[in-house]
């Protein structure tokens, strides 16, 4: 494959991958809307509400299938370099940095928005409905996904070429530093939360999800900052 | 306790060989960013990587990395 053909294939693969991600986002949106409709509806036995869980499940499954397909296109992209001027490893690392900024921050904002309002209800014992606990548990999604984003996926360790760029000596060292920062932030937050709880348990309850979320996203953000610094030619 | 610092001379050796960071990274099978951080003294490479770089550039490790003792370091302001 000559350079021109390689670029054309690469651009086509990137377009398909972006299109797949847009569809996945749309599927997630449909699933969220269906779950919200089901949880907030008074009558769950008629109309769209009755089939909402099934529609949500179907949307999630379709989204997951498209997501797996989009990941498999990454291998094709590895063979096709769309921009020979920028080294392939640099592009991969830049994409990772983008993910580490965007994913934890958006998950953090969504988690905080979804959780903080229900903590008062949990504290006063008003959270008797399953819906409340679903909303209260949203922050756990952030607490799990944000560190996993930094840890990297099996996809990043799949081939020696990907390992070389995404799990190289520098990445491992920066990841170690980032975990250390995350641990420090989490411990600092936990100590502060404990101190607040001694004086104002209600405030501590409301702040608990925020502390968890900040501790969860801190390592990823710190890694992204270190990665950005490593790019600078000093 | 004496202060020690590693002064990399990787950039000089690479430029002398007419290699770009990306080309040296390709030969050493690391990322370009790793080469950049080693050259800037931001990242201290492992012994393995130092030996790989030494082999690729055809120079002993001591020629690529120089250990500065406190006697070599510039005096601190006010010190």
mmCIF file of C-alpha atoms in Angstrom:
data_model
loop_
_atom_site.group_PDB
_atom_site.id
_atom_site.type_symbol
_atom_site.label_atom_id
_atom_site.label_comp_id
_atom_site.label_asym_id
_atom_site.label_seq_id
_atom_site.Cartn_x
_atom_site.Cartn_y
_atom_site.Cartn_z
ATOM 1 C CA UNK A 1 0.000 0.000 0.000
ATOM 2 C CA UNK A 2 1.550 3.341 -1.056
ATOM 3 C CA UNK A 3 1.511 6.415 1.162
ATOM 4 C CA UNK A 4 -1.505 8.056 -0.558
ATOM 5 C CA UNK A 5 -3.599 4.905 -0.343
ATOM 6 C CA UNK A 6 -2.519 4.459 3.269
ATOM 7 C CA UNK A 7 -3.678 7.974 4.153
ATOM 8 C CA UNK A 8 -7.003 7.436 2.371
ATOM 9 C CA UNK A 9 -7.610 4.175 4.239
ATOM 10 C CA UNK A 10 -6.583 5.811 7.499
ATOM 11 C CA UNK A 11 -8.978 8.730 7.056
ATOM 12 C CA UNK A 12 -11.786 6.374 6.146
ATOM 13 C CA UNK A 13 -11.112 4.256 9.247
ATOM 14 C CA UNK A 14 -11.076 7.355 11.466
ATOM 15 C CA UNK A 15 -14.343 8.598 9.955
ATOM 16 C CA UNK A 16 -16.009 5.221 10.546
ATOM 17 C CA UNK A 17 -14.675 5.119 14.093
ATOM 18 C CA UNK A 18 -16.010 8.600 14.878
ATOM 19 C CA UNK A 19 -19.350 7.724 13.318
ATOM 20 C CA UNK A 20 -19.480 4.572 15.468
ATOM 21 C CA UNK A 21 -18.757 6.592 18.612
ATOM 22 C CA UNK A 22 -21.552 9.063 17.771
ATOM 23 C CA UNK A 23 -23.961 6.137 17.338
ATOM 24 C CA UNK A 24 -22.766 4.640 20.658
ATOM 25 C CA UNK A 25 -23.395 7.996 22.379
ATOM 26 C CA UNK A 26 -26.871 8.143 20.820
ATOM 27 C CA UNK A 27 -27.591 4.575 22.027
ATOM 28 C CA UNK A 28 -26.467 5.500 25.530
ATOM 29 C CA UNK A 29 -28.743 8.546 25.370
ATOM 30 C CA UNK A 30 -31.717 6.433 24.320
ATOM 31 C CA UNK A 31 -30.988 3.922 27.099
ATOM 32 C CA UNK A 32 -30.704 6.719 29.690
ATOM 33 C CA UNK A 33 -33.964 8.300 28.516
ATOM 34 C CA UNK A 34 -35.782 4.948 28.700
ATOM 35 C CA UNK A 35 -34.437 4.234 32.193
ATOM 36 C CA UNK A 36 -35.404 7.756 33.320
ATOM 37 C CA UNK A 37 -38.886 7.312 31.823
ATOM 38 C CA UNK A 38 -39.324 4.000 33.616
ATOM 39 C CA UNK A 39 -38.056 5.273 36.968
ATOM 40 C CA UNK A 40 -40.077 8.493 36.999
ATOM 41 C CA UNK A 41 -43.345 7.130 35.601
ATOM 42 C CA UNK A 42 -46.335 6.654 37.903
ATOM 43 C CA UNK A 43 -47.847 3.916 35.777
ATOM 44 C CA UNK A 44 -45.276 1.391 34.590
ATOM 45 C CA UNK A 45 -47.657 -1.065 33.027
ATOM 46 C CA UNK A 46 -48.799 0.731 29.892
ATOM 47 C CA UNK A 47 -47.478 2.431 26.781
ATOM 48 C CA UNK A 48 -43.813 3.032 26.149
ATOM 49 C CA UNK A 49 -43.036 2.827 29.865
ATOM 50 C CA UNK A 50 -43.928 -0.858 29.912
ATOM 51 C CA UNK A 51 -41.300 -1.694 27.298
ATOM 52 C CA UNK A 52 -38.805 0.995 28.363
ATOM 53 C CA UNK A 53 -36.442 -1.452 30.158
ATOM 54 C CA UNK A 54 -36.361 -3.692 27.084
ATOM 55 C CA UNK A 55 -35.707 -0.746 24.770
ATOM 56 C CA UNK A 56 -32.953 0.459 27.131
ATOM 57 C CA UNK A 57 -31.382 -3.013 27.193
ATOM 58 C CA UNK A 58 -31.560 -3.298 23.401
ATOM 59 C CA UNK A 59 -29.976 0.162 23.014
ATOM 60 C CA UNK A 60 -27.197 -0.742 25.455
ATOM 61 C CA UNK A 61 -26.493 -4.056 23.712
ATOM 62 C CA UNK A 62 -26.453 -2.388 20.282
ATOM 63 C CA UNK A 63 -24.182 0.336 21.636
ATOM 64 C CA UNK A 64 -21.834 -2.243 23.164
ATOM 65 C CA UNK A 65 -21.675 -4.188 19.872
ATOM 66 C CA UNK A 66 -20.863 -1.021 17.915
ATOM 67 C CA UNK A 67 -18.283 -0.049 20.543
ATOM 68 C CA UNK A 68 -16.507 -3.426 20.221
ATOM 69 C CA UNK A 69 -16.595 -3.042 16.437
ATOM 70 C CA UNK A 70 -15.119 0.466 16.749
ATOM 71 C CA UNK A 71 -12.314 -0.895 18.939
ATOM 72 C CA UNK A 72 -11.494 -3.587 16.399
ATOM 73 C CA UNK A 73 -11.088 -0.819 13.817
ATOM 74 C CA UNK A 74 -8.181 0.458 15.912
ATOM 75 C CA UNK A 75 -6.089 -2.442 14.582
ATOM 76 C CA UNK A 76 -6.820 -1.383 11.028
ATOM 77 C CA UNK A 77 -5.829 2.131 11.914
ATOM 78 C CA UNK A 78 -2.533 0.844 13.218
ATOM 79 C CA UNK A 79 -1.676 -0.317 9.716
ATOM 80 C CA UNK A 80 -2.917 2.821 8.018
ATOM 81 C CA UNK A 81 -1.145 6.026 8.952
ATOM 82 C CA UNK A 82 -3.397 8.964 7.994
ATOM 83 C CA UNK A 83 -0.777 11.612 8.725
ATOM 84 C CA UNK A 84 2.789 10.462 8.186
ATOM 85 C CA UNK A 85 4.134 13.785 9.530
ATOM 86 C CA UNK A 86 3.063 13.053 13.117
ATOM 87 C CA UNK A 87 4.566 9.857 14.560
ATOM 88 C CA UNK A 88 1.960 7.186 15.172
ATOM 89 C CA UNK A 89 2.910 6.878 18.860
ATOM 90 C CA UNK A 90 2.491 10.624 19.383
ATOM 91 C CA UNK A 91 -1.031 10.491 17.981
ATOM 92 C CA UNK A 92 -1.936 7.531 20.178
ATOM 93 C CA UNK A 93 -0.593 9.261 23.280
ATOM 94 C CA UNK A 94 -2.392 12.498 22.388
ATOM 95 C CA UNK A 95 -5.661 10.606 22.032
ATOM 96 C CA UNK A 96 -5.098 8.991 25.431
ATOM 97 C CA UNK A 97 -4.467 12.393 26.989
ATOM 98 C CA UNK A 98 -7.698 13.691 25.475
ATOM 99 C CA UNK A 99 -9.589 10.743 26.939
ATOM 100 C CA UNK A 100 -8.005 11.274 30.355
ATOM 101 C CA UNK A 101 -9.098 14.909 30.405
ATOM 102 C CA UNK A 102 -12.561 14.489 28.917
ATOM 103 C CA UNK A 103 -13.857 11.243 30.423
ATOM 104 C CA UNK A 104 -13.096 11.814 34.134
ATOM 105 C CA UNK A 105 -14.256 15.433 33.987
ATOM 106 C CA UNK A 106 -17.568 14.654 32.299
ATOM 107 C CA UNK A 107 -18.139 11.639 34.576
ATOM 108 C CA UNK A 108 -17.282 13.815 37.579
ATOM 109 C CA UNK A 109 -19.791 16.518 36.634
ATOM 110 C CA UNK A 110 -22.542 14.005 35.845
ATOM 111 C CA UNK A 111 -21.827 12.031 39.021
ATOM 112 C CA UNK A 112 -21.910 15.103 41.229
ATOM 113 C CA UNK A 113 -25.081 16.441 39.613
ATOM 114 C CA UNK A 114 -26.796 13.082 39.952
ATOM 115 C CA UNK A 115 -25.730 12.321 43.506
ATOM 116 C CA UNK A 116 -25.380 15.420 45.581
ATOM 117 C CA UNK A 117 -29.106 16.226 45.664
ATOM 118 C CA UNK A 118 -30.063 12.801 46.966
ATOM 119 C CA UNK A 119 -27.573 12.700 49.847
ATOM 120 C CA UNK A 120 -29.827 14.916 51.979
ATOM 121 C CA UNK A 121 -32.655 12.472 51.443
ATOM 122 C CA UNK A 122 -30.393 9.544 52.346
ATOM 123 C CA UNK A 123 -29.287 11.354 55.514
ATOM 124 C CA UNK A 124 -32.838 12.089 56.655
ATOM 125 C CA UNK A 125 -33.998 8.546 55.936
ATOM 126 C CA UNK A 126 -36.284 9.614 53.085
ATOM 127 C CA UNK A 127 -34.522 7.489 50.522
ATOM 128 C CA UNK A 128 -36.781 4.507 50.794
ATOM 129 C CA UNK A 129 -37.394 4.039 47.084
ATOM 130 C CA UNK A 130 -35.058 2.071 44.809
ATOM 131 C CA UNK A 131 -34.806 5.154 42.546
ATOM 132 C CA UNK A 132 -32.995 7.064 45.290
ATOM 133 C CA UNK A 133 -30.424 4.357 45.728
ATOM 134 C CA UNK A 134 -29.809 4.171 41.980
ATOM 135 C CA UNK A 135 -29.109 7.906 41.966
ATOM 136 C CA UNK A 136 -26.974 7.702 45.117
ATOM 137 C CA UNK A 137 -24.954 4.895 43.532
ATOM 138 C CA UNK A 138 -24.154 6.919 40.402
ATOM 139 C CA UNK A 139 -21.006 8.239 41.995
ATOM 140 C CA UNK A 140 -19.671 4.681 42.208
ATOM 141 C CA UNK A 141 -19.680 4.590 38.415
ATOM 142 C CA UNK A 142 -17.296 7.565 38.465
ATOM 143 C CA UNK A 143 -15.210 5.956 41.234
ATOM 144 C CA UNK A 144 -14.760 2.829 39.108
ATOM 145 C CA UNK A 145 -14.528 4.170 35.558
ATOM 146 C CA UNK A 146 -12.197 7.129 36.175
ATOM 147 C CA UNK A 147 -9.329 5.010 37.631
ATOM 148 C CA UNK A 148 -9.938 2.301 35.017
ATOM 149 C CA UNK A 149 -9.434 4.893 32.273
ATOM 150 C CA UNK A 150 -5.985 5.606 33.685
ATOM 151 C CA UNK A 151 -5.143 1.944 34.247
ATOM 152 C CA UNK A 152 -5.691 1.375 30.513
ATOM 153 C CA UNK A 153 -7.650 -1.271 28.710
ATOM 154 C CA UNK A 154 -6.665 -4.695 27.440
ATOM 155 C CA UNK A 155 -6.725 -3.049 24.017
ATOM 156 C CA UNK A 156 -3.711 -0.915 24.971
ATOM 157 C CA UNK A 157 -1.690 -4.002 25.907
ATOM 158 C CA UNK A 158 -2.842 -6.148 23.013
ATOM 159 C CA UNK A 159 0.091 -5.762 20.654
ATOM 160 C CA UNK A 160 3.772 -4.969 21.305
ATOM 161 C CA UNK A 161 3.374 -1.808 19.210
ATOM 162 C CA UNK A 162 0.510 -0.469 21.347
ATOM 163 C CA UNK A 163 2.294 -1.514 24.555
ATOM 164 C CA UNK A 164 5.382 0.343 23.401
ATOM 165 C CA UNK A 165 3.492 3.627 23.136
ATOM 166 C CA UNK A 166 0.788 3.345 25.785
ATOM 167 C CA UNK A 167 2.487 1.217 28.429
ATOM 168 C CA UNK A 168 6.110 2.240 27.926
ATOM 169 C CA UNK A 169 8.609 3.034 30.667
ATOM 170 C CA UNK A 170 7.611 6.708 30.777
ATOM 171 C CA UNK A 171 3.879 5.915 30.898
ATOM 172 C CA UNK A 172 4.430 3.437 33.738
ATOM 173 C CA UNK A 173 6.460 6.007 35.694
ATOM 174 C CA UNK A 174 3.886 8.768 35.125
ATOM 175 C CA UNK A 175 1.067 6.391 36.031
ATOM 176 C CA UNK A 176 2.852 5.578 39.306
ATOM 177 C CA UNK A 177 3.166 9.278 40.128
ATOM 178 C CA UNK A 178 -0.482 9.844 39.213
ATOM 179 C CA UNK A 179 -1.659 6.993 41.479
ATOM 180 C CA UNK A 180 0.400 8.546 44.294
ATOM 181 C CA UNK A 181 -1.259 11.918 43.779
ATOM 182 C CA UNK A 182 -4.668 10.239 43.667
ATOM 183 C CA UNK A 183 -3.962 8.420 46.934
ATOM 184 C CA UNK A 184 -2.855 11.687 48.559
ATOM 185 C CA UNK A 185 -5.968 13.530 47.374
ATOM 186 C CA UNK A 186 -8.240 10.699 48.471
ATOM 187 C CA UNK A 187 -6.618 10.420 51.904
ATOM 188 C CA UNK A 188 -6.630 14.198 52.370
ATOM 189 C CA UNK A 189 -10.291 14.290 51.396
ATOM 190 C CA UNK A 190 -11.154 11.385 53.700
ATOM 191 C CA UNK A 191 -9.405 13.051 56.668
ATOM 192 C CA UNK A 192 -11.169 16.340 55.953
ATOM 193 C CA UNK A 193 -14.478 14.534 55.617
ATOM 194 C CA UNK A 194 -13.915 12.768 58.946
ATOM 195 C CA UNK A 195 -13.195 16.107 60.629
ATOM 196 C CA UNK A 196 -16.330 17.662 59.122
ATOM 197 C CA UNK A 197 -18.409 14.646 60.182
ATOM 198 C CA UNK A 198 -17.434 15.245 63.822
ATOM 199 C CA UNK A 199 -19.072 18.670 63.723
ATOM 200 C CA UNK A 200 -21.683 18.450 60.963
ATOM 201 C CA UNK A 201 -22.610 14.898 59.904
ATOM 202 C CA UNK A 202 -25.172 16.159 57.403
ATOM 203 C CA UNK A 203 -22.627 18.280 55.556
ATOM 204 C CA UNK A 204 -20.171 15.358 55.595
ATOM 205 C CA UNK A 205 -22.844 13.136 54.035
ATOM 206 C CA UNK A 206 -23.447 15.651 51.256
ATOM 207 C CA UNK A 207 -19.713 16.115 50.660
ATOM 208 C CA UNK A 208 -18.902 12.379 50.683
ATOM 209 C CA UNK A 209 -19.702 11.771 46.974
ATOM 210 C CA UNK A 210 -17.738 14.838 45.980
ATOM 211 C CA UNK A 211 -14.696 13.623 47.942
ATOM 212 C CA UNK A 212 -14.956 10.215 46.311
ATOM 213 C CA UNK A 213 -15.315 11.768 42.853
ATOM 214 C CA UNK A 214 -12.380 14.162 43.302
ATOM 215 C CA UNK A 215 -10.161 11.334 44.585
ATOM 216 C CA UNK A 216 -11.200 9.184 41.625
ATOM 217 C CA UNK A 217 -10.549 11.685 38.860
ATOM 218 C CA UNK A 218 -7.362 13.202 40.342
ATOM 219 C CA UNK A 219 -4.959 10.447 39.109
ATOM 220 C CA UNK A 220 -6.221 10.615 35.514
ATOM 221 C CA UNK A 221 -6.037 14.386 35.402
ATOM 222 C CA UNK A 222 -2.567 14.388 36.960
ATOM 223 C CA UNK A 223 -1.380 11.851 34.400
ATOM 224 C CA UNK A 224 -2.764 14.029 31.602
ATOM 225 C CA UNK A 225 -0.908 17.044 33.025
ATOM 226 C CA UNK A 226 2.353 15.053 33.293
ATOM 227 C CA UNK A 227 1.844 13.782 29.748
ATOM 228 C CA UNK A 228 1.356 17.337 28.508
ATOM 229 C CA UNK A 229 4.525 18.440 30.308
ATOM 230 C CA UNK A 230 6.471 15.535 28.795
ATOM 231 C CA UNK A 231 5.605 16.869 25.341
ATOM 232 C CA UNK A 232 7.211 20.240 25.993
ATOM 233 C CA UNK A 233 10.682 20.763 24.621
ATOM 234 C CA UNK A 234 12.400 22.531 27.511
ATOM 235 C CA UNK B 1 23.927 14.590 52.251
ATOM 236 C CA UNK B 2 25.438 15.446 48.924
ATOM 237 C CA UNK B 3 23.119 16.365 46.089
ATOM 238 C CA UNK B 4 23.463 14.471 42.841
ATOM 239 C CA UNK B 5 21.874 15.129 39.492
ATOM 240 C CA UNK B 6 21.943 13.330 36.180
ATOM 241 C CA UNK B 7 22.920 15.450 33.234
ATOM 242 C CA UNK B 8 21.858 13.813 29.987
ATOM 243 C CA UNK B 9 23.966 14.326 26.891
ATOM 244 C CA UNK B 10 21.657 12.290 24.754
ATOM 245 C CA UNK B 11 20.625 15.176 22.517
ATOM 246 C CA UNK B 12 24.218 15.922 21.503
ATOM 247 C CA UNK B 13 24.862 12.256 20.709
ATOM 248 C CA UNK B 14 21.622 11.970 18.729
ATOM 249 C CA UNK B 15 22.218 15.132 16.718
ATOM 250 C CA UNK B 16 25.794 14.012 16.023
ATOM 251 C CA UNK B 17 24.365 10.863 14.453
ATOM 252 C CA UNK B 18 21.910 12.922 12.397
ATOM 253 C CA UNK B 19 18.851 11.335 13.988
ATOM 254 C CA UNK B 20 15.543 12.961 14.906
ATOM 255 C CA UNK B 21 13.849 12.116 18.214
ATOM 256 C CA UNK B 22 11.322 10.011 16.326
ATOM 257 C CA UNK B 23 14.047 8.076 14.504
ATOM 258 C CA UNK B 24 15.986 7.384 17.686
ATOM 259 C CA UNK B 25 12.734 6.331 19.382
ATOM 260 C CA UNK B 26 12.027 3.955 16.504
ATOM 261 C CA UNK B 27 15.498 2.403 16.751
ATOM 262 C CA UNK B 28 15.315 2.097 20.540
ATOM 263 C CA UNK B 29 11.698 0.854 20.358
ATOM 264 C CA UNK B 30 10.346 3.466 22.761
ATOM 265 C CA UNK B 31 8.016 6.419 22.282
ATOM 266 C CA UNK B 32 9.337 9.764 21.020
ATOM 267 C CA UNK B 33 8.088 11.342 24.229
ATOM 268 C CA UNK B 34 10.362 9.060 26.253
ATOM 269 C CA UNK B 35 13.374 10.314 24.273
ATOM 270 C CA UNK B 36 12.213 13.917 24.708
ATOM 271 C CA UNK B 37 11.866 13.613 28.493
ATOM 272 C CA UNK B 38 15.221 11.825 28.849
ATOM 273 C CA UNK B 39 16.925 14.535 26.794
ATOM 274 C CA UNK B 40 15.330 17.264 28.899
ATOM 275 C CA UNK B 41 16.281 15.568 32.163
ATOM 276 C CA UNK B 42 12.607 15.259 33.130
ATOM 277 C CA UNK B 43 12.728 11.465 33.192
ATOM 278 C CA UNK B 44 15.589 9.277 34.394
ATOM 279 C CA UNK B 45 15.599 6.110 32.289
ATOM 280 C CA UNK B 46 16.027 2.627 33.677
ATOM 281 C CA UNK B 47 19.359 0.851 33.323
ATOM 282 C CA UNK B 48 17.835 -1.256 30.549
ATOM 283 C CA UNK B 49 16.760 1.758 28.534
ATOM 284 C CA UNK B 50 20.084 3.522 29.148
ATOM 285 C CA UNK B 51 21.905 0.460 27.787
ATOM 286 C CA UNK B 52 19.571 0.259 24.786
ATOM 287 C CA UNK B 53 20.202 3.935 23.977
ATOM 288 C CA UNK B 54 23.919 3.373 24.424
ATOM 289 C CA UNK B 55 23.830 0.475 21.990
ATOM 290 C CA UNK B 56 21.737 2.340 19.408
ATOM 291 C CA UNK B 57 23.959 5.428 19.520
ATOM 292 C CA UNK B 58 27.157 3.378 19.677
ATOM 293 C CA UNK B 59 28.464 5.200 22.720
ATOM 294 C CA UNK B 60 29.105 4.106 26.314
ATOM 295 C CA UNK B 61 26.437 4.970 28.874
ATOM 296 C CA UNK B 62 28.867 7.333 30.616
ATOM 297 C CA UNK B 63 29.040 9.399 27.440
ATOM 298 C CA UNK B 64 25.261 9.753 27.316
ATOM 299 C CA UNK B 65 24.639 10.470 30.999
ATOM 300 C CA UNK B 66 26.893 12.451 33.257
ATOM 301 C CA UNK B 67 26.528 12.437 37.031
ATOM 302 C CA UNK B 68 26.827 15.889 38.549
ATOM 303 C CA UNK B 69 27.895 16.045 42.212
ATOM 304 C CA UNK B 70 27.230 18.972 44.500
ATOM 305 C CA UNK B 71 30.683 20.327 43.633
ATOM 306 C CA UNK B 72 29.649 20.568 39.978
ATOM 307 C CA UNK B 73 26.285 22.171 40.706
ATOM 308 C CA UNK B 74 25.985 25.942 40.564
ATOM 309 C CA UNK B 75 25.777 27.540 44.040
ATOM 310 C CA UNK B 76 22.298 28.218 45.389
ATOM 311 C CA UNK B 77 21.184 31.800 45.627
ATOM 312 C CA UNK B 78 22.041 33.112 49.112
ATOM 313 C CA UNK B 79 23.888 29.925 49.959
#
